[in-house]
Coordinates of C-alpha atoms in Angstrom, one line a residue:
M1 CA 91.1 82.1 83.2
T2 CA 89.6 85.4 83.2
S3 CA 89.8 87.9 80.4
T4 CA 91.8 89.9 82.1
D5 CA 94.1 87.1 83.0
D6 CA 93.7 86.5 79.3
A7 CA 95.0 90.0 78.3
D8 CA 97.7 89.7 81.0
V9 CA 99.4 86.7 79.6
A10 CA 98.7 88.5 75.8
R11 CA 100.9 91.5 77.0
L12 CA 103.9 89.3 78.7
T13 CA 104.0 87.0 75.9
A14 CA 104.3 90.2 73.5
F15 CA 106.7 91.7 75.9
V16 CA 109.0 88.3 75.4
A17 CA 108.7 88.8 71.8
R18 CA 110.1 92.2 71.7
L19 CA 113.0 91.6 73.8
G20 CA 116.2 91.4 72.3
G21 CA 120.2 91.7 73.5
G22 CA 120.6 95.0 75.1
H23 CA 117.3 96.0 77.2
A24 CA 118.4 97.7 79.9
A25 CA 116.4 96.3 84.4
R26 CA 117.2 98.1 87.0
I27 CA 117.1 96.1 90.4
F28 CA 115.1 97.0 93.1
H29 CA 115.5 93.5 95.2
R30 CA 117.8 90.6 95.5
R31 CA 118.5 87.6 97.2
Q32 CA 121.3 84.4 97.4
V33 CA 120.4 80.6 97.1
G34 CA 122.9 78.7 96.9
Q35 CA 124.7 79.9 93.9
L36 CA 121.9 81.1 92.3
F37 CA 120.9 84.9 92.7
F38 CA 117.7 86.4 92.1
F39 CA 117.1 89.6 90.9
D40 CA 113.6 91.6 90.9
A41 CA 114.0 94.1 88.3
L42 CA 111.9 96.9 86.4
M43 CA 111.8 97.0 82.8
V44 CA 109.9 98.8 80.3
D45 CA 108.4 97.1 77.2
P46 CA 110.4 99.1 74.1
S47 CA 107.2 99.2 71.6
S48 CA 104.4 99.5 74.2
Q49 CA 106.0 101.7 77.0
E50 CA 104.8 99.4 79.7
S51 CA 106.3 98.6 82.7
F52 CA 106.9 94.9 83.5
L53 CA 108.8 93.4 86.8
V54 CA 111.2 90.7 85.8
E55 CA 112.9 88.2 87.8
L56 CA 116.3 87.9 87.0
V57 CA 117.9 84.4 87.6
T58 CA 122.1 84.0 87.5
C59 CA 124.0 81.6 88.2
H60 CA 127.8 82.2 90.0
D61 CA 129.6 78.8 89.7
R62 CA 128.1 76.3 87.0
D63 CA 130.2 73.0 88.0
R64 CA 128.4 73.7 91.9
S65 CA 125.1 74.6 90.3
R66 CA 122.0 71.9 89.6
D67 CA 121.2 74.0 86.7
G68 CA 124.1 73.5 84.7
F69 CA 124.8 77.3 83.9
Q70 CA 127.2 79.9 84.6
T71 CA 126.3 84.1 84.3
Q72 CA 128.7 86.1 83.1
L73 CA 128.9 89.7 84.7
M74 CA 131.2 92.5 82.8
S75 CA 131.6 95.6 84.3
E76 CA 131.1 99.4 82.6
K77 CA 135.4 98.9 81.4
D78 CA 134.7 95.3 80.6
A79 CA 136.5 93.7 83.0
E80 CA 134.5 90.8 84.9
M81 CA 133.3 91.3 88.1
A82 CA 130.7 89.0 91.1
L83 CA 127.7 88.6 91.1
K84 CA 127.7 90.1 94.7
D85 CA 128.9 93.4 93.8
L86 CA 125.8 94.3 92.0
H87 CA 123.5 96.1 94.6
V88 CA 119.9 97.4 94.5
G89 CA 119.2 100.2 92.2
D90 CA 121.6 99.4 89.9
V91 CA 121.3 99.5 86.3
V92 CA 122.3 96.6 84.4
E93 CA 122.5 95.6 80.0
L94 CA 121.2 92.1 79.5
L95 CA 122.9 91.1 76.8
T96 CA 122.2 87.0 76.2
F97 CA 118.9 85.1 78.1
H98 CA 116.0 82.7 77.5
A99 CA 113.0 83.0 79.6
R100 CA 112.1 80.5 81.8
P101 CA 109.0 78.0 81.9
E102 CA 108.7 77.8 85.6
L103 CA 106.7 81.5 87.3
P104 CA 108.6 83.5 89.2
R105 CA 108.3 84.3 92.7
A106 CA 105.5 87.1 93.3
P107 CA 105.5 90.0 92.2
C108 CA 107.3 89.6 89.1
Q109 CA 105.9 88.6 85.9
L110 CA 108.5 86.8 83.7
A111 CA 111.3 84.5 84.7
L112 CA 113.8 85.8 82.5
Q113 CA 117.8 83.2 82.7
V114 CA 120.8 85.2 82.0
H115 CA 123.8 84.1 80.8
R116 CA 125.9 87.3 80.3
L117 CA 125.0 90.7 81.7
K118 CA 126.5 94.0 82.2
L119 CA 126.7 96.5 85.0
L120 CA 125.2 99.9 82.8
E121 CA 124.8 102.3 85.3
P122 CA 125.5 101.9 89.0
W123 CA 123.1 103.1 91.6
V124 CA 126.1 105.1 93.3
Q125 CA 127.1 107.2 90.2
L126 CA 123.2 109.2 90.0
V127 CA 123.5 109.9 93.8
G128 CA 127.3 109.4 94.9
K129 CA 127.8 112.3 95.8
M130 CA 125.7 113.0 98.2
E131 CA 126.4 109.7 100.1
K132 CA 129.7 111.5 100.9
R133 CA 128.0 112.9 103.3
D134 CA 127.5 111.3 106.8
W135 CA 124.2 112.6 107.4
M136 CA 122.7 112.0 104.1
G137 CA 124.4 108.2 103.7
T138 CA 120.8 106.2 104.6
K139 CA 118.7 108.7 103.3
Y140 CA 119.3 108.3 99.3
A141 CA 119.5 104.8 99.3
F142 CA 117.4 103.1 96.1
H143 CA 113.7 102.0 97.3
R144 CA 111.7 99.9 96.0
P145 CA 109.4 101.9 93.1
V146 CA 106.1 103.0 93.3
F147 CA 105.2 101.1 90.5
H148 CA 102.3 102.6 87.8
D149 CA 101.4 100.3 85.2
A150 CA 99.0 97.6 86.6
I151 CA 101.1 96.8 89.6
N152 CA 98.9 96.3 92.3
Q153 CA 100.4 98.1 95.5
S154 CA 98.3 96.3 97.9
W155 CA 100.7 93.6 97.3
F156 CA 103.5 95.0 99.0
D157 CA 101.3 96.5 101.4
T158 CA 100.8 93.0 102.4
L159 CA 104.2 91.6 102.0
D160 CA 104.9 94.9 104.2
Q161 CA 102.7 93.7 106.8
L162 CA 103.9 90.4 106.9
H163 CA 107.7 91.7 107.6
L164 CA 106.6 93.6 110.3
L165 CA 104.9 90.2 112.2
K166 CA 108.4 88.8 111.7
R167 CA 110.2 91.7 113.5
D168 CA 108.0 92.0 115.8
E169 CA 108.2 88.2 116.6
K170 CA 111.9 88.6 116.6
R171 CA 111.9 90.8 119.0
Q172 CA 110.0 89.5 121.4
K173 CA 111.8 86.5 121.2
A174 CA 115.5 88.7 122.1
G175 CA 113.2 90.1 125.1
D176 CA 112.4 86.4 126.2
G177 CA 116.2 85.6 125.9
R178 CA 117.3 88.9 128.3
G179 CA 115.3 87.2 131.1
R180 CA 112.1 88.5 133.2
Y181 CA 110.9 87.5 136.5
E182 CA 109.0 84.5 136.4
G183 CA 105.5 84.4 135.8
E184 CA 105.4 88.0 135.2
G185 CA 103.3 89.2 132.4
Q186 CA 102.7 85.6 131.6
A187 CA 98.9 85.8 130.5
E188 CA 99.5 88.6 128.0
E189 CA 103.4 87.6 126.6
N190 CA 100.8 83.8 125.8
C191 CA 98.1 85.7 124.6
E192 CA 100.8 87.8 121.9
R193 CA 102.0 84.6 120.9
A194 CA 99.0 83.1 120.5
A195 CA 97.9 86.4 117.9
T196 CA 101.3 86.8 116.2
P197 CA 101.4 83.3 114.6
N198 CA 97.4 83.7 113.5
R199 CA 98.5 87.6 112.4
M200 CA 101.1 85.9 110.2
D201 CA 98.9 83.1 108.8
R202 CA 96.4 85.3 107.0
A203 CA 99.2 87.9 105.8
T204 CA 100.6 84.9 104.2
A205 CA 97.6 83.5 103.0
H206 CA 96.4 87.2 101.2
L207 CA 99.8 87.4 99.9
A208 CA 99.6 84.1 98.4
E209 CA 96.0 84.6 97.3
A210 CA 96.3 88.6 96.0
S211 CA 97.5 89.3 92.6
H212 CA 100.1 91.9 91.1
W213 CA 98.2 93.5 88.7
E214 CA 95.5 95.8 89.1
T215 CA 92.4 95.5 86.7
T216 CA 92.9 99.3 85.9
R217 CA 95.2 101.2 83.8
R218 CA 96.4 104.8 85.6
Q219 CA 98.0 107.3 83.2
P220 CA 100.5 109.2 84.8
K221 CA 99.9 113.3 83.8
A222 CA 102.5 115.1 85.4
L223 CA 105.2 115.4 88.8
V224 CA 104.7 117.5 91.3
Q225 CA 108.1 118.4 94.1
C226 CA 107.2 119.4 97.3
H227 CA 109.0 118.8 100.7
L228 CA 108.6 115.4 102.5
P229 CA 106.6 117.0 105.6
Q230 CA 103.6 118.1 103.3
A231 CA 103.9 115.4 101.0
Q232 CA 101.3 113.4 102.3
R233 CA 98.8 116.4 102.5
L234 CA 99.7 117.0 98.8
A235 CA 99.0 113.6 97.3
D236 CA 95.6 113.7 99.5
Y237 CA 94.6 116.9 98.3
L238 CA 95.5 116.2 94.5
N239 CA 94.3 112.5 95.1
G240 CA 98.1 111.4 93.8
K241 CA 100.0 108.9 94.6
I242 CA 103.5 109.8 96.8
L243 CA 106.8 108.4 94.5
S244 CA 109.3 106.7 96.5
T245 CA 112.0 108.5 97.7
C246 CA 115.5 109.6 96.5
T247 CA 116.3 113.1 98.0
R248 CA 114.8 115.1 101.2
D249 CA 111.7 115.8 98.5
R250 CA 109.1 114.0 97.3
L251 CA 107.5 113.8 94.3
V252 CA 103.6 113.0 93.6
M253 CA 102.4 111.5 90.8
L254 CA 98.8 112.9 89.2
Y255 CA 97.3 111.3 86.7
H256 CA 94.5 111.6 84.3
S257 CA 91.3 111.7 85.9
E258 CA 89.3 108.9 84.0
Q259 CA 92.1 106.6 85.4
E260 CA 92.0 107.8 88.5
P261 CA 90.9 104.9 91.6
E262 CA 87.6 105.7 92.7
R263 CA 88.1 108.1 95.7
A264 CA 85.5 109.8 98.7
G265 CA 83.9 113.0 97.3
P266 CA 82.9 113.5 93.4
K267 CA 86.0 113.5 90.8
S268 CA 85.3 116.9 89.5
I269 CA 86.8 118.6 92.8
F270 CA 90.4 117.1 91.9
D271 CA 89.9 117.9 88.3
A272 CA 89.4 121.1 89.2
R273 CA 92.3 121.1 91.6
H274 CA 94.7 119.7 89.1
A275 CA 93.2 122.3 87.1
K276 CA 94.8 125.4 89.1
V277 CA 98.0 123.5 90.1
L278 CA 98.5 122.9 86.0
E279 CA 97.4 125.7 84.0
V280 CA 100.9 128.0 84.2
N281 CA 99.4 131.0 82.7
E282 CA 96.7 131.3 85.5
A283 CA 97.9 132.5 89.3
Q284 CA 98.5 129.5 90.9
P285 CA 96.2 129.2 94.6
C286 CA 98.6 131.0 97.5
H287 CA 98.0 128.6 99.8
L288 CA 99.8 126.0 97.6
Q289 CA 103.0 128.3 96.8
S290 CA 105.9 127.6 98.9
V291 CA 104.5 123.7 99.0
I292 CA 104.8 123.1 95.4
Q293 CA 108.0 124.3 94.0
R294 CA 108.2 122.9 90.7
V295 CA 105.3 120.9 87.8
Y296 CA 106.9 118.6 85.9
F297 CA 104.3 117.5 82.6
V298 CA 105.2 113.6 81.8
D299 CA 104.1 111.0 79.2
A300 CA 103.3 107.5 80.0
R301 CA 104.9 106.9 76.3
R302 CA 108.4 109.2 77.2
K303 CA 110.5 107.0 79.8
A304 CA 113.2 104.6 80.1
I305 CA 114.9 102.1 82.7
S306 CA 118.6 103.8 82.2
L307 CA 120.0 107.3 81.6
R308 CA 121.5 106.3 78.4
D309 CA 118.2 105.4 77.2
V310 CA 116.4 108.5 78.2
C311 CA 119.2 110.4 76.6
A312 CA 118.8 108.7 73.9
Q313 CA 115.0 109.2 73.2
Y314 CA 115.0 113.1 74.0
L315 CA 117.9 113.9 71.3
T316 CA 116.3 111.1 68.7
E317 CA 113.0 113.3 68.9
L318 CA 114.9 116.9 68.9
L319 CA 117.9 116.5 66.9
G320 CA 117.0 113.5 64.6
P321 CA 119.8 111.8 62.7
A322 CA 121.9 114.9 62.4
P323 CA 125.4 115.9 64.1
V324 CA 125.9 118.5 66.2
P325 CA 128.8 121.5 66.8
S326 CA 132.1 120.2 69.1
G327 CA 131.9 122.1 72.4
S328 CA 129.1 120.6 75.3
L329 CA 126.4 119.7 73.7
W330 CA 124.5 120.0 77.4
E331 CA 125.6 123.7 78.2
Q332 CA 123.9 124.2 74.3
L333 CA 120.8 122.7 75.3
R334 CA 120.5 123.7 78.7
R335 CA 120.4 127.7 78.0
R336 CA 118.6 126.8 74.6
R337 CA 115.8 124.6 76.6
N338 CA 115.1 126.1 79.4
F339 CA 116.2 123.0 80.6
M340 CA 114.8 121.2 84.0
C341 CA 115.8 118.2 85.9
F342 CA 115.4 116.2 89.1
P343 CA 116.9 115.7 91.2
G344 CA 119.3 118.4 91.1
E345 CA 122.2 116.0 91.4
L346 CA 121.2 114.0 88.0
E347 CA 122.4 117.0 85.9
S348 CA 126.1 116.3 86.2
A349 CA 126.1 113.2 85.0
L350 CA 123.1 114.5 82.5
K351 CA 125.5 116.2 81.4
S352 CA 128.6 113.5 80.9
T353 CA 125.7 111.5 79.2
V354 CA 124.9 113.9 76.1
D355 CA 128.3 114.8 75.9
A356 CA 129.3 111.3 75.5
S357 CA 126.5 110.5 73.1
P358 CA 127.0 109.2 69.2
W359 CA 124.8 113.2 68.9
H360 CA 128.4 115.0 70.5
S361 CA 130.1 113.1 67.6
T362 CA 131.5 116.7 65.3
A363 CA 132.6 114.0 62.2
N364 CA 131.0 115.6 58.9
G365 CA 128.7 113.6 57.3
A366 CA 127.8 111.2 59.4
N367 CA 124.0 109.4 59.1
G368 CA 124.9 110.7 56.0
Y369 CA 124.1 114.3 56.6
A370 CA 126.8 117.0 55.9
T371 CA 127.3 120.4 58.3
T372 CA 128.9 123.5 58.5
P373 CA 129.4 125.7 61.2
E374 CA 126.5 127.8 59.8
T375 CA 124.4 125.2 59.3
K376 CA 125.2 123.7 62.9
D377 CA 124.3 126.7 64.8
V378 CA 121.1 127.7 62.6
L379 CA 120.2 124.2 63.9
L380 CA 120.6 124.5 67.3
D381 CA 119.2 128.3 67.0
G382 CA 116.1 126.4 65.7
L383 CA 115.8 125.0 69.3
Q384 CA 115.5 128.2 71.2
L385 CA 112.1 127.5 73.7
P386 CA 110.4 130.9 74.7
K387 CA 110.6 131.4 78.6
D388 CA 107.4 129.5 80.0
R389 CA 108.0 126.9 77.7
C390 CA 110.9 123.8 79.0
D391 CA 112.7 120.4 78.5
S392 CA 112.4 117.8 81.2
I393 CA 114.5 115.1 82.6
V394 CA 112.5 113.7 85.9
Y395 CA 113.9 110.6 87.4
A396 CA 111.6 108.9 90.0
D397 CA 110.7 105.1 91.5
G398 CA 113.5 103.5 89.5
L399 CA 112.5 105.2 85.8
F400 CA 113.8 108.4 84.2
W401 CA 110.9 110.7 82.2
W402 CA 111.2 113.0 80.0
S403 CA 109.4 115.9 78.6
A404 CA 109.9 118.2 75.3
N405 CA 108.4 121.6 75.1
V406 CA 106.2 121.4 77.8
P407 CA 105.0 124.6 80.1
R408 CA 107.6 125.5 82.5
A409 CA 106.1 125.8 85.8
I410 CA 108.1 126.9 88.7
I411 CA 106.0 127.6 91.9
P412 CA 106.4 130.8 93.6
A413 CA 107.6 130.8 97.7
K414 CA 105.1 133.1 99.4
D415 CA 105.0 136.7 100.1
N416 CA 105.4 136.5 103.6
R417 CA 106.5 140.1 103.9
S418 CA 103.6 141.3 103.3
V419 CA 101.4 140.3 105.6
P420 CA 101.7 140.1 110.1
S421 CA 102.3 136.5 109.5
S422 CA 102.2 132.6 107.2
A423 CA 99.2 132.2 109.9
Y424 CA 97.5 134.4 106.9
W425 CA 97.2 132.1 104.6
K426 CA 95.4 129.3 106.3
L427 CA 91.7 131.2 106.0
L428 CA 92.3 131.1 102.6
E429 CA 92.9 127.6 102.1
I430 CA 90.1 126.5 104.3
L431 CA 87.5 128.6 102.1
D432 CA 89.0 126.8 99.2
R433 CA 89.4 122.8 100.8
Y434 CA 86.1 123.4 102.8
E435 CA 83.5 121.3 101.8
P436 CA 79.9 122.2 103.4
S437 CA 77.1 119.7 102.3
D438 CA 75.0 122.5 100.2
H439 CA 78.9 123.2 98.5
H440 CA 77.6 120.5 95.7
D441 CA 74.9 120.4 93.7
S442 CA 72.3 117.7 92.7
S443 CA 74.7 116.1 90.2
G444 CA 77.0 115.6 93.2
S445 CA 79.6 118.4 91.4
R446 CA 81.5 120.7 93.3
R447 CA 80.0 124.5 93.1
D448 CA 82.4 127.5 92.5
S449 CA 84.4 128.1 96.0
K450 CA 83.1 131.9 94.9
A451 CA 79.8 130.9 97.0
L452 CA 81.4 130.4 100.3
W453 CA 83.3 133.5 99.8
E454 CA 80.1 135.6 99.1
R455 CA 78.3 134.0 102.4
F456 CA 81.0 134.5 104.2
S457 CA 82.7 137.9 103.3
K458 CA 81.3 141.5 104.1
R459 CA 79.8 140.6 107.3
R460 CA 79.4 142.5 110.7
L461 CA 81.7 140.8 113.3
A462 CA 84.5 138.5 113.6
L463 CA 85.7 136.8 116.3
D464 CA 90.1 136.5 116.5
V465 CA 91.1 134.4 120.0
G466 CA 95.0 133.7 120.0
A467 CA 95.5 136.4 117.6
S468 CA 98.8 137.3 117.7
P469 CA 100.8 137.7 115.4
G470 CA 98.3 138.7 114.0
G471 CA 97.5 136.6 110.6
W472 CA 94.3 135.7 110.4
S473 CA 93.1 139.1 112.3
Y474 CA 94.2 140.5 108.9
C475 CA 93.2 138.3 106.8
L476 CA 89.5 138.5 107.6
A477 CA 89.3 142.1 107.7
T478 CA 91.7 142.5 104.3
Q479 CA 90.0 139.8 101.8
L480 CA 86.9 139.1 103.3
C481 CA 86.1 142.5 104.4
I482 CA 84.9 141.8 107.8
Q483 CA 83.4 145.3 109.1
R484 CA 84.8 144.7 112.6
T485 CA 87.4 142.0 113.8
I486 CA 88.3 141.4 117.4
A487 CA 91.7 140.4 117.7
C488 CA 92.3 138.7 121.0
D489 CA 95.1 137.8 122.8
P490 CA 96.8 138.5 126.3
V491 CA 99.9 136.9 126.0
R492 CA 102.3 139.4 123.6
D493 CA 103.1 141.7 127.2
E494 CA 103.8 139.4 128.9
F495 CA 106.4 137.5 126.7
V496 CA 107.8 140.0 124.7
Q497 CA 111.3 140.5 126.7
D498 CA 111.8 136.6 126.4
F499 CA 111.8 137.0 122.1
T500 CA 113.5 135.6 120.3
E501 CA 115.6 138.1 117.6
E502 CA 113.1 136.0 114.8
E503 CA 110.4 136.7 117.0
R504 CA 111.1 140.2 117.4
K505 CA 111.3 140.9 113.8
E506 CA 107.6 139.3 113.5
D507 CA 106.5 141.1 115.8
R508 CA 107.9 144.9 114.8
K509 CA 105.9 144.0 111.5
H510 CA 102.8 143.4 113.5
L511 CA 103.0 146.2 115.3
E512 CA 103.2 148.4 111.8
H513 CA 100.2 146.5 110.6
R514 CA 98.3 146.9 113.5
A515 CA 98.8 151.1 113.7
A516 CA 97.7 151.0 110.0
W517 CA 94.9 149.1 110.5
E518 CA 93.3 150.6 113.9
Q519 CA 92.7 153.9 112.1
G520 CA 89.9 152.7 110.7
P521 CA 87.8 151.1 108.2
S522 CA 88.2 151.8 104.6
D523 CA 86.6 151.0 100.8
E524 CA 88.9 148.1 100.5
H525 CA 89.0 146.9 104.3
G526 CA 87.7 145.9 107.7
R527 CA 88.8 147.7 110.9
I528 CA 90.2 145.5 113.7
S529 CA 90.2 145.9 117.5
H530 CA 92.8 144.3 119.2
W531 CA 91.3 143.2 123.3
R532 CA 94.0 142.3 125.6
M533 CA 92.8 139.7 126.9
R534 CA 91.5 136.3 127.2
G535 CA 88.7 134.4 124.5
A536 CA 86.3 133.7 127.4
D537 CA 86.9 137.5 129.6
A538 CA 86.0 138.7 125.0
L539 CA 83.2 136.6 124.9
D540 CA 81.8 138.6 128.7
Q541 CA 82.4 141.4 126.8
L542 CA 80.1 141.2 123.4
S543 CA 77.1 141.9 124.9
S544 CA 74.1 142.0 122.5
Q545 CA 77.2 141.2 119.4
K546 CA 76.6 138.6 117.6
L547 CA 79.8 136.6 115.3
S548 CA 79.2 136.0 111.8
I549 CA 82.6 134.0 112.0
F550 CA 85.3 133.1 114.8
V551 CA 88.3 131.7 114.7
C552 CA 90.6 130.1 117.8
D553 CA 94.1 129.7 117.2
M554 CA 95.6 130.0 120.9
N555 CA 98.1 127.2 122.1
D556 CA 96.0 125.7 124.3
A557 CA 94.6 122.1 125.2
L558 CA 91.6 121.2 122.3
E559 CA 88.8 121.4 125.4
A560 CA 89.6 124.8 125.8
S561 CA 89.3 125.8 122.4
C562 CA 85.7 123.5 122.1
Q563 CA 84.7 125.2 125.9
L564 CA 84.5 128.5 123.7
L565 CA 82.5 127.1 120.9
Y566 CA 80.1 125.4 123.4
R567 CA 79.6 128.8 125.0
I568 CA 78.8 131.0 121.8
A569 CA 76.4 128.4 120.4
R570 CA 74.3 127.3 123.5
E571 CA 74.3 131.4 124.4
G572 CA 73.3 132.4 121.0
L573 CA 76.5 134.8 120.6
Y574 CA 76.2 134.3 116.7
E575 CA 74.4 135.6 113.7
P576 CA 74.1 132.6 111.2
P577 CA 75.4 131.3 109.1
C578 CA 78.1 131.5 111.2
L579 CA 81.5 130.1 110.4
A580 CA 83.4 128.2 113.2
V581 CA 87.3 127.6 112.9
V582 CA 89.3 125.9 115.7
T583 CA 92.8 124.6 115.7
F584 CA 93.8 121.5 117.5
K585 CA 97.1 121.8 119.5
N586 CA 98.5 118.6 120.5
T587 CA 99.7 119.2 124.0
C588 CA 99.5 115.7 125.1
R589 CA 102.3 114.1 126.1
S590 CA 101.9 111.0 123.2
K591 CA 100.4 111.5 119.5
T592 CA 97.6 108.0 120.4
E593 CA 96.4 110.3 123.4
F594 CA 96.2 113.5 120.9
E595 CA 94.2 111.6 118.4
E596 CA 91.7 109.3 121.5
R597 CA 91.4 112.7 123.0
K598 CA 90.8 114.4 118.8
R599 CA 88.4 111.4 118.0
A600 CA 86.0 111.6 121.4
M601 CA 85.7 115.5 120.9
L602 CA 85.0 115.4 117.2
A603 CA 82.3 112.8 117.9
Q604 CA 80.6 115.1 121.2
I605 CA 80.8 118.2 119.2
R606 CA 78.8 116.0 116.4
A607 CA 76.6 114.1 119.4
D608 CA 75.4 117.9 120.2
R609 CA 75.4 119.5 117.1
I610 CA 77.1 122.2 117.8
L611 CA 78.5 122.7 114.8
T612 CA 76.9 121.0 110.6
D613 CA 79.2 119.9 108.8
V614 CA 82.1 119.6 110.4
Q615 CA 85.4 118.6 108.7
E616 CA 88.8 117.8 109.8
I617 CA 91.1 119.8 107.9
H618 CA 95.1 119.3 107.7
L619 CA 96.3 122.2 106.5
F620 CA 99.2 123.0 104.4
A621 CA 100.2 125.9 106.9
N622 CA 99.4 123.1 109.7
T623 CA 102.5 121.8 112.0
R624 CA 102.6 117.9 112.1
L625 CA 101.3 118.5 115.6
E626 CA 98.3 120.2 115.1
T627 CA 95.2 119.7 112.7
T628 CA 92.2 122.3 111.8
I629 CA 88.6 121.6 112.8
V630 CA 86.1 123.8 110.7
G631 CA 82.4 123.7 110.9
Q632 CA 79.1 126.1 110.9
M633 CA 76.3 127.7 113.5
L634 CA 72.6 127.2 111.6

């Protein structure tokens, strides 16, 4: 047994010793074997506040079970229930139980034989209102948590792989049952049938050997709220972890740097990005606006399984044992503490839980305290927080996280009214995220992003191919102060009669900006020239002029965009260093075809040395069907 195993056993031993009646557990998986019901549950150590996975062994009928015990399940109103009525996501309160000597089924770390338990908080109480809508019914079912405390998530990845293989095997058998022409595809079928069991054997063997303990312990720092389409990009950008689904929004967990897992690139990059996101006194990066909605600061020591427990911890910290005035305690706290909660539907459950707590009692002399209306008002007035501070309770991954008197971080949306289009923000994000090889010092730390701005700002000439409606050109002229930007796009006049009302509105805004910038350069910005022609024709018109920046966002096949890039490089139509930004649009029939063509084109660009420091960046402003390629011509 290794030292890590010794430490794990010691943690489990201490956890069992502290367990007693009244502890809450949230069910994340259930299965039945005969009269036995096995519930895999998530529990929190009341002392260390670490998360543990516990297997709850229950029995429906004593007489028909060889284990010789029976479990009594009580409802919230102390009425008897059947074990089959417990659902995934429900919170139960363990009343009487004892630890079993048998090892639990992985990934659980401890098995408890439960004799009496009580349904504390059904999952549908938290999301019941949302489930009444037909189109939300399946989206907000309880999902398996992405565990935080020393639980190796790769174990679950292997389990998911095994389930997918079993699903494919069932589908294959179902296809065979429908019948096929004899001999058709027989060789391919035999290969698939021979390969599938081998893959399943390997996955099963790996699952049996894999440890579900991690050697490193990650300490959470904050939860970042964003929309579903941006979650994976945001997690990669901030080196975070996407938590399980609860609503249409997603939460990304950020960890303290010394606890983060190894990732490509210096950690200082992620530290700097965390600082920008979490520093509420500074302006947030503009490309993260409309991506991040809120930031919830969390502490690993402040979490609980049930809403009852998290409210008790929060109110004890805030009010102590003193009674509070009559009326709705929750409404008074919500106003005075600038309260934030996630998901929004949690607020009604919070109100009923807080108002039903002992802190809501109006009996004088409770817990040895005697209060008057005057002292009650003084007590609550002393809890008033300034506008930039708040309290929060967030549900994430089977746990409730609470914080008191933390920075109030609400990220404003982008103001697209002042720019021609949302593409304006793409170039600003590129300058923040692009990492050329000479952008790090000898120690590997990232230099200030201002170096890139200084390298490419106030240059002579930029070409924007596929410019309409003008967001990239506007950014080049105003932010980088390029002396002259050529906005090249032939299609506006051809399709303006087919514009929708929203597109006409954007077009009018574009024309207003165009009229302003065509008046000529000023001290604050450069000049924008509009060429109504295709990119290849624009290169013919450049003659002896050299490009400092080339951006291409035209709606065409990725090979067509790269042809312009090749021509600029081979004909020497650039002034080094020249920044090249090309958007690869998915014009293919399938996503697989697009990935293959993209991979082949990037390999060709690197082999031909058309660009140096080539990077693919999936910008927050990109759609799901496009990606951005950035490099330099030196």
